[in-house]
Tab-separated table of C-alpha atoms in Angstrom:
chain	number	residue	atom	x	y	z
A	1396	UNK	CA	142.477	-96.789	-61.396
A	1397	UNK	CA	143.916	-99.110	-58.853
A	1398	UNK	CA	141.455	-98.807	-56.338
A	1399	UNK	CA	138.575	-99.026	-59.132
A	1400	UNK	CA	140.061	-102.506	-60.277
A	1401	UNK	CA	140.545	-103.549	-56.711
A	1402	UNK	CA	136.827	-102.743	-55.772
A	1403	UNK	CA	135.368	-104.741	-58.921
A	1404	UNK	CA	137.562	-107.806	-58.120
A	1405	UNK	CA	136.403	-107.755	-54.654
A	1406	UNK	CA	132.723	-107.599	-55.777
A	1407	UNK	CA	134.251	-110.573	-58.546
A	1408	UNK	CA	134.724	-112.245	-55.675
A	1409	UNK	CA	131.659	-111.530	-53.388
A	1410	UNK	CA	129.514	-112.422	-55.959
A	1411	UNK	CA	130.983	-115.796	-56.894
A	1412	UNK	CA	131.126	-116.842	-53.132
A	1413	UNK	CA	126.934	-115.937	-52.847
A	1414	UNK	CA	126.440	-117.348	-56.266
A	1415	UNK	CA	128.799	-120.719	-54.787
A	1416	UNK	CA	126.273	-120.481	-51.840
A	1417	UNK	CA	123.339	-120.435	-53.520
A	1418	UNK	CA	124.570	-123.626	-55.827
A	1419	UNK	CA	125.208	-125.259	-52.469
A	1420	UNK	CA	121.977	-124.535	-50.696
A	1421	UNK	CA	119.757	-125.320	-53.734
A	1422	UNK	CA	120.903	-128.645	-54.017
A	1423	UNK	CA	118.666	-129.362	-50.649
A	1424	UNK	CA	115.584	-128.815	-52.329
A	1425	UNK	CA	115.665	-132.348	-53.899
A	1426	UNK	CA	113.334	-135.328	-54.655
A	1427	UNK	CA	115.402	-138.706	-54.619
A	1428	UNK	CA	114.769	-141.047	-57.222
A	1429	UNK	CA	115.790	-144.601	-57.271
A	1430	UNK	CA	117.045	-145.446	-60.247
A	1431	UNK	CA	117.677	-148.964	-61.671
A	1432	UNK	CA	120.953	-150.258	-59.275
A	1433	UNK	CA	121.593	-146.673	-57.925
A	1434	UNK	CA	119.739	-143.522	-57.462
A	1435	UNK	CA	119.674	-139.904	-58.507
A	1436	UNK	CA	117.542	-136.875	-57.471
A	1437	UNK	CA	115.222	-133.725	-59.110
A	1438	UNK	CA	116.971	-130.905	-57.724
A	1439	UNK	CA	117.339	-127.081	-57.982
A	1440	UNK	CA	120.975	-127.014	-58.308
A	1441	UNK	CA	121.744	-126.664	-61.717
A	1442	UNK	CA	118.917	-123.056	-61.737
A	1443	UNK	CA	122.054	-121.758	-60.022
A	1444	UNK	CA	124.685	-123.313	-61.832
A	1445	UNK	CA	122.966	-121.191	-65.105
A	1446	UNK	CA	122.465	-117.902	-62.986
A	1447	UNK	CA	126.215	-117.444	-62.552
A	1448	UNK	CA	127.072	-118.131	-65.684
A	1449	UNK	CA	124.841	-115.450	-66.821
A	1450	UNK	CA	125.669	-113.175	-64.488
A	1451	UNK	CA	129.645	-114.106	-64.166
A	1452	UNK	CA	130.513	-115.316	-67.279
A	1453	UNK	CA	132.194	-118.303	-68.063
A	1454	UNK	CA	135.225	-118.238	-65.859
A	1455	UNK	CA	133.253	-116.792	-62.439
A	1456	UNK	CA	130.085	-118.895	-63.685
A	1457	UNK	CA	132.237	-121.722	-63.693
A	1458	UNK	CA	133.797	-121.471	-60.211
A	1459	UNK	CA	130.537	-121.214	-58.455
A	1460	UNK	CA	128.898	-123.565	-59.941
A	1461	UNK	CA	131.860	-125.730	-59.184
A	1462	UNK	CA	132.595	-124.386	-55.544
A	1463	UNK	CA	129.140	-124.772	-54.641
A	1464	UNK	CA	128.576	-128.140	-55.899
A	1465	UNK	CA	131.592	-129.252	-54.699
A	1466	UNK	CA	130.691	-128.475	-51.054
A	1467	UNK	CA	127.397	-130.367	-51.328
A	1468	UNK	CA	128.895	-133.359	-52.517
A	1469	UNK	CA	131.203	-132.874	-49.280
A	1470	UNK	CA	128.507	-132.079	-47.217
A	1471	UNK	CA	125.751	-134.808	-48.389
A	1472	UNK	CA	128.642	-137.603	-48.122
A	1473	UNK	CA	129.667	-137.954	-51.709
A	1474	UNK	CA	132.887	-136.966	-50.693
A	1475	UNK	CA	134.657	-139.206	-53.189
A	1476	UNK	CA	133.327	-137.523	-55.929
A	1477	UNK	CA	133.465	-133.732	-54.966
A	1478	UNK	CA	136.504	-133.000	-57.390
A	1479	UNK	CA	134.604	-134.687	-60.615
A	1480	UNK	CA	131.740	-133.112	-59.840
A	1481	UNK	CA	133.894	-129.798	-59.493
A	1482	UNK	CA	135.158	-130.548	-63.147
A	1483	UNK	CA	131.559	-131.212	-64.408
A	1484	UNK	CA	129.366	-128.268	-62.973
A	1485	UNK	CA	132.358	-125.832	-63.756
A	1486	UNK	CA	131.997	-126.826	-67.030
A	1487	UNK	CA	128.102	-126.907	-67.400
A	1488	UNK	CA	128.638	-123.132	-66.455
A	1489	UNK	CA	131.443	-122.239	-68.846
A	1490	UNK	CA	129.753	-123.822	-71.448
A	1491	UNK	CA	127.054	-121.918	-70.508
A	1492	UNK	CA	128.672	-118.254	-70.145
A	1493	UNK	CA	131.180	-118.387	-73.036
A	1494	UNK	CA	128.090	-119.297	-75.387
A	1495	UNK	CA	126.142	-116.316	-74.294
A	1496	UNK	CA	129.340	-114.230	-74.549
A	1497	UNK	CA	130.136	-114.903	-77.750
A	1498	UNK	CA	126.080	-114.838	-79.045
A	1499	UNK	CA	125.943	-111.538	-77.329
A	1500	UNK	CA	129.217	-109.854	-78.686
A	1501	UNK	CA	127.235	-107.471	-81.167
A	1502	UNK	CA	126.372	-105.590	-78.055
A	1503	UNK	CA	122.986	-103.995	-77.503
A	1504	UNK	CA	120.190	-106.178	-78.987
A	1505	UNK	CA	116.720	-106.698	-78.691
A	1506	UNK	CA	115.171	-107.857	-75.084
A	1507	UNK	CA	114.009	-110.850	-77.200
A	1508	UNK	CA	117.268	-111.849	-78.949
A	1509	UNK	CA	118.920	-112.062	-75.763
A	1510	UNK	CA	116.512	-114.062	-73.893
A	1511	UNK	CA	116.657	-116.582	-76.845
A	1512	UNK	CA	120.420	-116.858	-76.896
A	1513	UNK	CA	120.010	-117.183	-73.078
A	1514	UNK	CA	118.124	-120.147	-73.551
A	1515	UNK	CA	120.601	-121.419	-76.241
A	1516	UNK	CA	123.423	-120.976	-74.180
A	1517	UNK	CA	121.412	-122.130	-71.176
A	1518	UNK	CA	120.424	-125.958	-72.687
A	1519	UNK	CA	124.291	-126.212	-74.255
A	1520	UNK	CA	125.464	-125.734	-70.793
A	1521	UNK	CA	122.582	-128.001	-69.464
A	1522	UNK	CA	123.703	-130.844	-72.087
A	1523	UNK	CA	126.817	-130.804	-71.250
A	1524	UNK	CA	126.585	-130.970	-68.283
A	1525	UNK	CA	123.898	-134.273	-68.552
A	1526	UNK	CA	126.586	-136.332	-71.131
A	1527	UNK	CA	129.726	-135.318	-68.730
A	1528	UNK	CA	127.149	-137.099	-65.619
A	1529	UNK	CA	126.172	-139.827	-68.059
A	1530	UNK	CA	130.072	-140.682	-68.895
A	1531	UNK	CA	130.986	-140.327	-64.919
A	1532	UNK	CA	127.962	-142.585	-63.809
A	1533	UNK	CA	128.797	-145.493	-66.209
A	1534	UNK	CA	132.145	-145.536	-65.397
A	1535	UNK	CA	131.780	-145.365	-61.802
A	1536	UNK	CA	129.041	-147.935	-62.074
A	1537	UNK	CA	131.389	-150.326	-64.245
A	1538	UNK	CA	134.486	-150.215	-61.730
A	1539	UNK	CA	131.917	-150.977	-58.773
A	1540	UNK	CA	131.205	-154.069	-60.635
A	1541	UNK	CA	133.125	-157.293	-59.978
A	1542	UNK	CA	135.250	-157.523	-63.480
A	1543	UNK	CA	133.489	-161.058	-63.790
A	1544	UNK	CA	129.954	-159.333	-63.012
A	1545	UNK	CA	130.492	-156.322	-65.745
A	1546	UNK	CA	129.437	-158.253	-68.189
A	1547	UNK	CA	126.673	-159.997	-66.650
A	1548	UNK	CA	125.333	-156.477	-65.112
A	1549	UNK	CA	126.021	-154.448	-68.563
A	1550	UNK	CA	122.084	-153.925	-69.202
A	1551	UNK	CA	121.742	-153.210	-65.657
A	1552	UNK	CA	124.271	-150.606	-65.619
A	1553	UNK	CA	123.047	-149.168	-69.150
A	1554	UNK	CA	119.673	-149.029	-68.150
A	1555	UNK	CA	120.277	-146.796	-64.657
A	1556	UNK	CA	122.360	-144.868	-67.245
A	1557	UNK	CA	119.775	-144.244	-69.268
A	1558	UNK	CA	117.598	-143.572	-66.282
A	1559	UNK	CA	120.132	-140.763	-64.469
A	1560	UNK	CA	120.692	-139.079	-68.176
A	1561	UNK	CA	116.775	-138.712	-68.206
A	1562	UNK	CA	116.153	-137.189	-64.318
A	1563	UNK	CA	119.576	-135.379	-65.852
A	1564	UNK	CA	117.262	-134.338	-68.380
A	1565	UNK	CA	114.591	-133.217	-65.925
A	1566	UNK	CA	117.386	-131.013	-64.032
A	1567	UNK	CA	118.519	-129.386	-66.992
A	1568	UNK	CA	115.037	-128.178	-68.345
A	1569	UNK	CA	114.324	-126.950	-65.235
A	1570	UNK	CA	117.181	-125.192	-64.860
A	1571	UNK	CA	116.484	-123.754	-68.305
A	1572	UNK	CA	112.749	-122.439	-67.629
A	1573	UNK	CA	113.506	-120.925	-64.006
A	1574	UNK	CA	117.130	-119.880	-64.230
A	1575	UNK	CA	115.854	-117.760	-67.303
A	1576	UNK	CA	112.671	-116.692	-65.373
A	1577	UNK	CA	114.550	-115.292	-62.312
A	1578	UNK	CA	117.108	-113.926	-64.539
A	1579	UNK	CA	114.617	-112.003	-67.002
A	1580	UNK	CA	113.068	-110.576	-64.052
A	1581	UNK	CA	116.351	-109.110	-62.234
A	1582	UNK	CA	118.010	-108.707	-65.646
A	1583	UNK	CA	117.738	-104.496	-65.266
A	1584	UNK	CA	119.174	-104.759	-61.816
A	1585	UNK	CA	121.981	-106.930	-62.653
A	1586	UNK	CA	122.947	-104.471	-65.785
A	1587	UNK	CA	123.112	-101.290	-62.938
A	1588	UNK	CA	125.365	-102.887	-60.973
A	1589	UNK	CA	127.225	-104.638	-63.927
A	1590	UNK	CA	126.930	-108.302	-62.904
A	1591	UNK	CA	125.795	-109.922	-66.358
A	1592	UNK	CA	127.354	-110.724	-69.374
């Protein structure tokens, strides 16, 4: 028994350090966009981000959606925000997994009442994940702002706001449509070796 819960914790862990890769290396394939005073990207990320959560739940989701992201924000020289964006991709992925857990606690169902709830779960976890970036970005654009400049920039700061939540937008249904693509068609594979909710 001890050796049996040893070997799946190891796996546990394996899994959420490739899924914490993959987050990472995703967030390469990007298009930058410049957005009102700042900029923001189209990126591949946040497919990952879904795909642990589906396959680890919300707890493992969570981490390597969070490890992974933090470590590009590291890496690409956002250093400064690596722990919020920790906080926000974790919980784009909890979100995520514990919605899919608890839509799929009747056990066996129909291959098409799963992939719904997949999506379900998939665009809760995708919006909040996009009102979590919106709430970081205006704040962090409000404090770079000269207090006697806030007010005088406010439209300017709404308006790349608005324009981050929609390439936000973007991200998330794209993580939505390929995230459940790639997951339908290893779903089988990941039930063997039980690494799905």
């Amino acid at each position: 028994m001890g050796v049996t819960l040893k070997k799946i914790m190891v796996r546990q862990l394996v899994v959420i350090g490739l899924m914490a890769a993959l987050c990472l290396v995703s967030n390469y394939f990007s298009i930058p966009i410049p957005i009102g005073i700042d900029k923001s990207r189209i990126h591949l990320g946040n497919v990952f981000c879904i795909l642990s959560a589906f396959m680890l739940g919300p707890v493992g989701g969570g981490f390597a959606a969070g490890i992974g992201a933090f470590f590009y924000d590291v890496f690409a020289g956002y250093g400064a925000e690596c722990v919020i964006t920790f906080v926000n991709k974790f919980l784009m992925a909890f979100v995520c997994g514990g919605l899919l857990k608890l839509l799929t606690r009747a056990g066996e169902l129909p291959q098409f009442q799963l992939i719904w709830r997949r999506v379900v779960a998939s665009v809760a976890g995708c919006l909040t994940y996009v009102a979590l970036y919106m709430t970081k970005s205006y704040i962090t654009l409000y404090l770079e702002s000269n207090i006697g400049e806030a007010v005088d920039r406010s439209a300017a700061i709404w308006a790349t706001v608005a324009g981050k939540g929609y390439i936000s937008l973007v991200n998330g249904l794209i993580a939505v449509v390929v995230a459940n693509l790639i997951y339908s068609s290893i779903a089988a594979a990941l039930k063997k070796q039980h690494l799905s909710i």
